[in-house]
Coordinates of C-alpha atoms in Angstrom, one line a residue:
X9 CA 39.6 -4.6 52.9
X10 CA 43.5 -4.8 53.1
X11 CA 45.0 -8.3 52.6
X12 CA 46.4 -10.0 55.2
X13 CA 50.4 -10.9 55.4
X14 CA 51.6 -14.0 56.4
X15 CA 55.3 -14.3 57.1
X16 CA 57.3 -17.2 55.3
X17 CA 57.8 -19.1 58.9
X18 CA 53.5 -19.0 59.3
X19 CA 53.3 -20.4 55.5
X20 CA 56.0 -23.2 56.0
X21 CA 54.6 -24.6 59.6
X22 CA 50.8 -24.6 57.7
X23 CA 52.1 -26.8 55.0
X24 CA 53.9 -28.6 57.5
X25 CA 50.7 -29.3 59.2
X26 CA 48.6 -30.3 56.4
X27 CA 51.6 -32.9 54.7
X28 CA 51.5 -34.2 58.4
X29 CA 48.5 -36.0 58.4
X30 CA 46.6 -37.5 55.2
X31 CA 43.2 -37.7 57.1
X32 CA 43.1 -33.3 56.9
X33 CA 41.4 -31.8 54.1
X34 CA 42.3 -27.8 52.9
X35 CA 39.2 -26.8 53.5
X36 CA 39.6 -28.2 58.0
X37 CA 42.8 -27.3 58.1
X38 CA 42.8 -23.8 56.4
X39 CA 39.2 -23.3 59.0
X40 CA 41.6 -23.8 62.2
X41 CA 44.5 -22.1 60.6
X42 CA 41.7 -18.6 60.0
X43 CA 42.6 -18.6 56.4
X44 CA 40.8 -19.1 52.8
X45 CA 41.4 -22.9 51.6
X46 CA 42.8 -22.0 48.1
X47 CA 45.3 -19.9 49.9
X48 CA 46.6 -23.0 51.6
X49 CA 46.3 -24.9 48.6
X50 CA 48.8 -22.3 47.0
X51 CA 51.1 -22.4 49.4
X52 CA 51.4 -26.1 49.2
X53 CA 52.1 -26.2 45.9
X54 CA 54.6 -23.1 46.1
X55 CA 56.3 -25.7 48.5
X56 CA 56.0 -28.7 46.4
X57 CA 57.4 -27.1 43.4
X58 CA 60.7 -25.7 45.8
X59 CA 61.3 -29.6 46.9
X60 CA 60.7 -27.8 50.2
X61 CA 57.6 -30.3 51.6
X62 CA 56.6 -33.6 50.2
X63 CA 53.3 -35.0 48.3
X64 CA 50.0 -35.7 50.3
X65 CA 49.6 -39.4 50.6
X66 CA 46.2 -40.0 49.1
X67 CA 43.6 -42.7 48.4
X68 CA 44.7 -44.5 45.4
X69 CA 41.8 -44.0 42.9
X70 CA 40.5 -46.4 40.1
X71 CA 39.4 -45.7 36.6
X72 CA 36.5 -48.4 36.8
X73 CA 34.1 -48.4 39.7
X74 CA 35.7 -50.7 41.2
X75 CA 36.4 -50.3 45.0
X76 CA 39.9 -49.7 46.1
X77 CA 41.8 -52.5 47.9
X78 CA 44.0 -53.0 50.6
X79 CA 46.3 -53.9 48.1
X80 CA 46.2 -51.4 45.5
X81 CA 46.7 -48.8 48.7
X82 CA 49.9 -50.9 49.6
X83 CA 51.0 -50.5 46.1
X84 CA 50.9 -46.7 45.6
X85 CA 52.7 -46.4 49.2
X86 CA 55.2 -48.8 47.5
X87 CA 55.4 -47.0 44.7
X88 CA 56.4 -44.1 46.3
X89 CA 58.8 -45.2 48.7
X90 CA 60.8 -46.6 46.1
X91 CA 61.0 -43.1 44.3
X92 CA 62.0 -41.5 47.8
X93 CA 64.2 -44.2 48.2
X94 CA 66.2 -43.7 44.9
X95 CA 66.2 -39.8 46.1
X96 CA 67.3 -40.2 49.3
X97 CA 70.4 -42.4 47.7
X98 CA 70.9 -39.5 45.1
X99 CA 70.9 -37.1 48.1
X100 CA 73.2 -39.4 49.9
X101 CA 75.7 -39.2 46.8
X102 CA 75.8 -35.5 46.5
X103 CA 76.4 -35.0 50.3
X104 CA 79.1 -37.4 50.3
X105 CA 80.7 -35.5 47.0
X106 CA 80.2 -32.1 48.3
X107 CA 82.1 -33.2 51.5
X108 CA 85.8 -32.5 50.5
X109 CA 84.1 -29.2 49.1
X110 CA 83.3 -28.5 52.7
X111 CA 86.2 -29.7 54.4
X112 CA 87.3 -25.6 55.5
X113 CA 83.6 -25.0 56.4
X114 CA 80.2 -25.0 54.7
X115 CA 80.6 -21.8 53.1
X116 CA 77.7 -20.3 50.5
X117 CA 80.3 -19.8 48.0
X118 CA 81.9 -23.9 48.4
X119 CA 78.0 -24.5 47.9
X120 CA 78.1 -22.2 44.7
X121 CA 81.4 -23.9 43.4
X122 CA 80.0 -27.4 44.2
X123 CA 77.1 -27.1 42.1
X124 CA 78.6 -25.3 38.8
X125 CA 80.9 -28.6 38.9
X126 CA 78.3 -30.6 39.4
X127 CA 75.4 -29.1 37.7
X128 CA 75.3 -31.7 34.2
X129 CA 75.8 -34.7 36.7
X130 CA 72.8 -33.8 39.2
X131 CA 71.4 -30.7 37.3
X132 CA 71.1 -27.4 39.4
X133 CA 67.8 -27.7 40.5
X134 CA 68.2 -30.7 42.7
X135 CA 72.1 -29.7 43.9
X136 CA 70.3 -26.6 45.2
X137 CA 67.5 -28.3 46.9
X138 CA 69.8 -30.4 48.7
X139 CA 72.1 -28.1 49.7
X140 CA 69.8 -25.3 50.5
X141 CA 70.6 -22.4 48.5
X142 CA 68.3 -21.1 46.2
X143 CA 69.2 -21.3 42.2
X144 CA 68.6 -17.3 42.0
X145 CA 71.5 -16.9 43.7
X146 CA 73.3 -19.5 41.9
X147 CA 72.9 -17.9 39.0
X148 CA 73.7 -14.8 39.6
X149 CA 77.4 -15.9 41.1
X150 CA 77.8 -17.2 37.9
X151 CA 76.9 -14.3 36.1
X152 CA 79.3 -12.1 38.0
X153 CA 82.4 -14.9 37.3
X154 CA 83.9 -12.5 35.5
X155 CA 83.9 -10.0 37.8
X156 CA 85.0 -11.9 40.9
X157 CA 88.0 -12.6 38.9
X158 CA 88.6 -9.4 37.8
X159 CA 88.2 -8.4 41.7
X160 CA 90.7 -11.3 42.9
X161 CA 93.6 -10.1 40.9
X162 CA 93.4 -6.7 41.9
X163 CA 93.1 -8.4 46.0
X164 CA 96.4 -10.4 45.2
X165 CA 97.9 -7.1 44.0
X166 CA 96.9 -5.3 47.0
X167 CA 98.1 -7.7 49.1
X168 CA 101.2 -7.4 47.5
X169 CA 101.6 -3.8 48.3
X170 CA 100.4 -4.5 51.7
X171 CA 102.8 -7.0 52.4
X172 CA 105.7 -4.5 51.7
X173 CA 104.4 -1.5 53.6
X174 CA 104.0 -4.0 57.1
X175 CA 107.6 -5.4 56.5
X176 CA 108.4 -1.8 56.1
X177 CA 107.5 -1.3 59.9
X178 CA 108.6 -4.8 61.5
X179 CA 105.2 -6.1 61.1
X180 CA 103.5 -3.8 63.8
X181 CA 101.1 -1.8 61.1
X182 CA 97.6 -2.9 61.5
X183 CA 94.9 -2.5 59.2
X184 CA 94.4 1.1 59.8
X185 CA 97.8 2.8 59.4
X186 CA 98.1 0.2 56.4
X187 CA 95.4 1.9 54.9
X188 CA 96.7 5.4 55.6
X189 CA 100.3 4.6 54.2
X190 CA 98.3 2.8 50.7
X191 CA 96.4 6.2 50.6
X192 CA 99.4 8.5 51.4
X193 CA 101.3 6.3 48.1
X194 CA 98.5 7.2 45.7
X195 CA 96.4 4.3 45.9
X196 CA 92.1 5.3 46.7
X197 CA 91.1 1.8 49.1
X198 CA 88.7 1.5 51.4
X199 CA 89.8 0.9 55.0
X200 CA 87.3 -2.7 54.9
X201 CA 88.8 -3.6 52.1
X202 CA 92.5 -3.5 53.7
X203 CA 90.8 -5.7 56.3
X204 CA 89.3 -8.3 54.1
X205 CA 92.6 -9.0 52.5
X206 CA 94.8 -8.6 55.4
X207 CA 92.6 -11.1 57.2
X208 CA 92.5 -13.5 54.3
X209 CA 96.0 -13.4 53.8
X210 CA 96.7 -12.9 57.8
X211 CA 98.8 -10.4 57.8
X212 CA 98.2 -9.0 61.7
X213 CA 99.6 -5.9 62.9
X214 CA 101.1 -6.4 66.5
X215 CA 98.9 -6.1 69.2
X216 CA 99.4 -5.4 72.7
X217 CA 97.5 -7.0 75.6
X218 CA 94.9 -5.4 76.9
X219 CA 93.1 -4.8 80.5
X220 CA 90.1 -7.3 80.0
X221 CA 86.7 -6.6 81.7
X222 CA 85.3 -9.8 83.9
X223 CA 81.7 -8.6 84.1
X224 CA 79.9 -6.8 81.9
X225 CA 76.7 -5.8 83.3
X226 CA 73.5 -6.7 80.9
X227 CA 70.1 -6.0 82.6
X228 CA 69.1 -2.6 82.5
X229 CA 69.3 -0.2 85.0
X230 CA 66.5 1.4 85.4
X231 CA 63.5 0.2 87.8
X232 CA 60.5 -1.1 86.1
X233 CA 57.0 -0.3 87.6
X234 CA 54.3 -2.4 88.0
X235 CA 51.6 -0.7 85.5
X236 CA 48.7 -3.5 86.0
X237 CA 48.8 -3.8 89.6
X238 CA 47.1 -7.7 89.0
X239 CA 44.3 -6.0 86.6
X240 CA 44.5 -8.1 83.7
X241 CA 41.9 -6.4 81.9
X242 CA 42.0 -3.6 78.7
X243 CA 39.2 -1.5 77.6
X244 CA 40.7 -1.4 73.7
X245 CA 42.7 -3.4 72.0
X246 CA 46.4 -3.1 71.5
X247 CA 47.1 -1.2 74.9
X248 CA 47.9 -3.8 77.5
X249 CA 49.8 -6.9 76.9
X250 CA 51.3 -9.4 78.9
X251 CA 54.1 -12.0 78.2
X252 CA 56.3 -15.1 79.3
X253 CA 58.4 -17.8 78.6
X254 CA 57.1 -21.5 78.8
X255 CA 59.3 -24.7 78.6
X256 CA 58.2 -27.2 76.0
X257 CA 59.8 -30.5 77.3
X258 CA 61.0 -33.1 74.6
X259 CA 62.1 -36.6 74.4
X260 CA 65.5 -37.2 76.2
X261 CA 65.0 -34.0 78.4
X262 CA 65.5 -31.6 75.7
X263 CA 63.2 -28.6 75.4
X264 CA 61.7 -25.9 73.6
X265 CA 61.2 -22.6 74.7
X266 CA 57.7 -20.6 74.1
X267 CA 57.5 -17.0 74.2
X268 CA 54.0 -15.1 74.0
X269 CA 52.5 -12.0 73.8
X270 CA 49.1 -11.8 74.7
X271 CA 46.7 -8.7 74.4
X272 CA 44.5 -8.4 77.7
X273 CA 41.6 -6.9 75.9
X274 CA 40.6 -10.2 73.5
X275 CA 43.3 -12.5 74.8
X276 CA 44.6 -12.6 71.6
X277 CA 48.0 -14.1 71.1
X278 CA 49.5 -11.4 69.2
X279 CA 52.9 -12.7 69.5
X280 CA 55.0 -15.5 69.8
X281 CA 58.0 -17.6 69.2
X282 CA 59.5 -20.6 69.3
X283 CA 63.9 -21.8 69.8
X284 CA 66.1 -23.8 71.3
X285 CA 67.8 -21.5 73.7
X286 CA 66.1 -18.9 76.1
X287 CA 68.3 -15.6 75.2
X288 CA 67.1 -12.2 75.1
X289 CA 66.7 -12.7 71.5
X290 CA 63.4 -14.9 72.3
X291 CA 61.2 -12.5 73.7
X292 CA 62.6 -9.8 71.0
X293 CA 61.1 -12.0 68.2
X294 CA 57.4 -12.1 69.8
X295 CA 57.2 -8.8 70.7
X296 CA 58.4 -7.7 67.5
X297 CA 56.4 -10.1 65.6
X298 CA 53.6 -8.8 67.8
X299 CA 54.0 -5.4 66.7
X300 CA 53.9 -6.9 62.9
X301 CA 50.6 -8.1 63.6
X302 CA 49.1 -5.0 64.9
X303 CA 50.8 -2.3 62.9
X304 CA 52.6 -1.0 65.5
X305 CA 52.6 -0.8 69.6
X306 CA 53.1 2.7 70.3
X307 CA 52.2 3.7 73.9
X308 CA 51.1 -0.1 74.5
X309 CA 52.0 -1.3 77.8
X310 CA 53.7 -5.0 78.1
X311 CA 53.5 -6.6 81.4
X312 CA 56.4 -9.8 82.2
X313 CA 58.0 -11.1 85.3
X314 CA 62.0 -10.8 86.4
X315 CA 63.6 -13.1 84.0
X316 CA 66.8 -12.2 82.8
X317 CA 65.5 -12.4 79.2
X318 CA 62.7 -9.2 80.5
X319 CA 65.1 -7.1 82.2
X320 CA 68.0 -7.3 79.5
X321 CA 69.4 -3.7 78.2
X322 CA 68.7 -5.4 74.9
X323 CA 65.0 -5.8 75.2
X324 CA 64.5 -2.3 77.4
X325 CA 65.8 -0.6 74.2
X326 CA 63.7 -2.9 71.9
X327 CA 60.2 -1.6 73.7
X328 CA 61.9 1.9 74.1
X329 CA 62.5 1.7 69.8
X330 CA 58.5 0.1 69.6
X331 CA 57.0 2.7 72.1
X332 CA 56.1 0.4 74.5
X333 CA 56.2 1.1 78.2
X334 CA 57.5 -1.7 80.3
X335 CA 55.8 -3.3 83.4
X336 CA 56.9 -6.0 85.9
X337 CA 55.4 -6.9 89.2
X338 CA 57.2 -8.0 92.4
X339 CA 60.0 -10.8 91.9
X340 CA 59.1 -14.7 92.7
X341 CA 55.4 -13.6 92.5
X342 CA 53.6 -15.4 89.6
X343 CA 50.0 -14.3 90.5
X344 CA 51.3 -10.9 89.2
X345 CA 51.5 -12.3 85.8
X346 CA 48.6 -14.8 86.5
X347 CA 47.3 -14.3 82.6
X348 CA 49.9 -15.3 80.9
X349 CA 51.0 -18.2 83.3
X350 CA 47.5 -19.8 83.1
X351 CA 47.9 -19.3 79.0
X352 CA 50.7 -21.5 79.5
X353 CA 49.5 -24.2 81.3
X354 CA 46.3 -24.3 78.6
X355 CA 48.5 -24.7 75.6
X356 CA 50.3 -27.6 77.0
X357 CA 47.7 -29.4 79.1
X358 CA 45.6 -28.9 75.2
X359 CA 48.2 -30.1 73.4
X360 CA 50.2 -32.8 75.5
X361 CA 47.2 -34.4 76.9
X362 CA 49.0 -35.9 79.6
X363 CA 51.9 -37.3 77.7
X364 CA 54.7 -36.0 79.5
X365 CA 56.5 -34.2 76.2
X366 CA 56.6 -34.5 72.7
X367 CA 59.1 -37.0 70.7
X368 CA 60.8 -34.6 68.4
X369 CA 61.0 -30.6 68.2
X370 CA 59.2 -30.7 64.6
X371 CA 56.1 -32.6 66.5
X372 CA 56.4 -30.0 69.5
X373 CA 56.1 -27.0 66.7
X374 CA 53.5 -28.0 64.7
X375 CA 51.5 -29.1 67.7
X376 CA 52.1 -25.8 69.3
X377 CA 51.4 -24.1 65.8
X378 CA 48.3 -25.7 65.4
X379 CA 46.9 -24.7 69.1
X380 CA 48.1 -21.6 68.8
X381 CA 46.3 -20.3 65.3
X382 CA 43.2 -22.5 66.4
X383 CA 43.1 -20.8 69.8
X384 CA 43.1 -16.9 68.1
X385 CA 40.6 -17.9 65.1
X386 CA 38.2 -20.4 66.3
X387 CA 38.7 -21.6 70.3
X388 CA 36.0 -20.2 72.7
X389 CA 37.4 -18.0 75.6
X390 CA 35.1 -17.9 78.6
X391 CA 36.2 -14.7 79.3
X392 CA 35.1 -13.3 76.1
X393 CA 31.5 -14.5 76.0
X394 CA 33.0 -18.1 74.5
X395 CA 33.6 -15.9 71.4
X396 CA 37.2 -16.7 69.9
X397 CA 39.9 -14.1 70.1
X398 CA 39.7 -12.8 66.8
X399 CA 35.3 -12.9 66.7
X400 CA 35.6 -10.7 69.4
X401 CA 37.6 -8.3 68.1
X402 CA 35.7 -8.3 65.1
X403 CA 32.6 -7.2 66.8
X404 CA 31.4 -3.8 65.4
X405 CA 32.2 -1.9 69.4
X406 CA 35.6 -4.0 69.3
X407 CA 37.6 -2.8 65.7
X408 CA 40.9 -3.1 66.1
X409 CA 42.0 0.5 63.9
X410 CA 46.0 -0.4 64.2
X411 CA 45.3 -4.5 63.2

């Protein structure tokens, strides 16, 4: 039997959930999560040893057999918010140091520079912790030092010699007849090159103004046909799919924004996503990450209302590119997408629990997260026999071939 892959968002939001509450064991979260406890374990630790999730709180434990206190659980949380204290202050330090480094913008090479001067101060493992590059590719821009020098001498020359050719013609030579007049003199460049260093060292050719276009149309124009006609039902998996977009609401009316993709035959949640903004670019990432889960969604049909995000050029050539045939039913009718509205209103009516939104973002993902894998490996649909979405599919009539 193959493995299974997780992506490196699924691995960092299951940490995530089991540093978020002390009470959960591996073993009760990895069972809602649908995978094997030491596998969770790993990943913890992976995460630990990045800097990239804290240490479990745990029950202090004696060597005698003495029963723990009160007190002796008071002094271990002590203990260790002193030590995150004195790291947060070393954090605060470098951040404050690095901030003249940044002063042009937060570029990854600044970061780079920051920690090579930094590095016997700090040491590089924490400088890249805390400014969020790995130390890979630390080390290997110091490595190539050498050659980046090498490489910004011969630029400076360049731009010498690029200089002189656009005073040549009164400064009206862009980067493409620079390029031809470099060649024409002997000298092999790349036209991209000549860009780089005439944008780093702003030399513009002259430009004249152009006619600019005030509406650029973006949704597709092609009509899309209702394929389900209200039957939200699929005799094999990974062949009909519906999808929408759900608000997740926040403290200070802020919100998330869910996307889903849900297969019809098991009601499995093949896809989804989660950001701040509802572009295009949302229901891109679920179908696409639905694809990833099944292998593939060739001749699959996907099923959505009218919103702008659906009917975008952008995402008609993103199911054209996946095989998958588009479906929408009338406009301002939500019973035509009554599956994956009533999805919707389960997932938050399971997870809010009449609170009316969540205080932070981080709450709202992990909360959504959590429902989410629960709901494929272990919740009981009533349409399914109160088997969960992936039990059903896992019966022997139900194989999935393309999972």
């Amino acid at each position: 039997m193959a493995m299974k892959a997780y992506s490196a968002e699924f691995k960092a939001d299951a940490v995530a959930l089991y540093v978020s509450d002390p009470s959960r064991t591996y073993a009760s979260v990895a069972r809602d999560l649908g995978v094997n406890a030491e596998t969770l374990r790993l990943w913890v630790r992976q995460a630990q040893a990045a800097g990239t999730a804290p240490q479990k709180a745990r029950p202090v434990k004696k060597s005698s057999d003495a029963p723990v206190t009160s007190d002796d659980v008071l002094e271990e949380e002590n203990k260790q918010l002193k030590a995150r204290i004195r790291e947060l202050e070393l954090e605060r330090d470098i951040l404050r140091r690095a901030a003249k480094y940044f002063a042009g913008g937060d570029q990854l090479v600044s970061r780079f520079q920051f920690v090579a001067d930094h590095a016997s101060a700090f040491g590089v493992k924490r400088l890249c912790r805390v400014l969020a590059i790995s130390r890979s590719g630390f080390y290997r821009w110091r490595a190539a030092a050498a050659a980046r020098a090498a490489r910004a001498h011969a630029d400076a020359e360049l731009a010498t010699r690029i200089k002189k050719i656009h005073a040549e013609f009164d400064g009206t030579y862009g980067s493409p007849r620079v390029t031809v007049e470099l060649r024409h003199s002997g000298v092999r460049v790349n036209h991209k090159r000549v860009e780089r260093v005439m944008r780093i060292h702003r030399i513009v050719g002259l430009h004249l103004r152009k006619k600019v276009r005030a509406t650029v149309p973006e949704p597709s124009h092609h009509k899309v046909p209702d394929l389900l006609k209200r039957d939200f039902t699929a005799d094999e998996p990974n062949r009909r799919y519906v999808g929408d977009i759900t608000y997740l609401p926040l403290a200070e009316g802020r919100f998330l924004y869910l996307a889903t993709v849900i297969d019809l035959h098991s009601r499995r949640l093949a896809g989804w996503s989660i950001a701040d903004r509802m572009r295009t670019e949302l229901v891109a990432d679920a179908l696409r990450a639905a694809a990833r889960t099944r292998g593939g969604l060739g001749g699959a049909i996907f099923h959505s209302d009218h919103g702008a995000q659906y009917t975008s050029r952008q995402f008609a050539d993103l199911c054209a590119d996946l095989g998958v045939r588009q479906s929408m039913g009338a406009v301002g009718t939500s019973a035509d997408n009554a599956a994956a509205e009533a999805l919707n209103a389960t997932l938050k009516r399971e997870t809010l629990q009449g609170a009316a939104c969540w205080s932070s973002a981080q709450e709202a993902r992990l909360s959504v997260f959590a429902w989410i894998t629960r709901y494929n490996t272990r919740r009981r649909h009533s349409t399914l026999g109160y088997l969960s979405p992936n039990d059903y599919e896992q019966q022997p009539d139900k194989v999935l071939l393309a999972a």
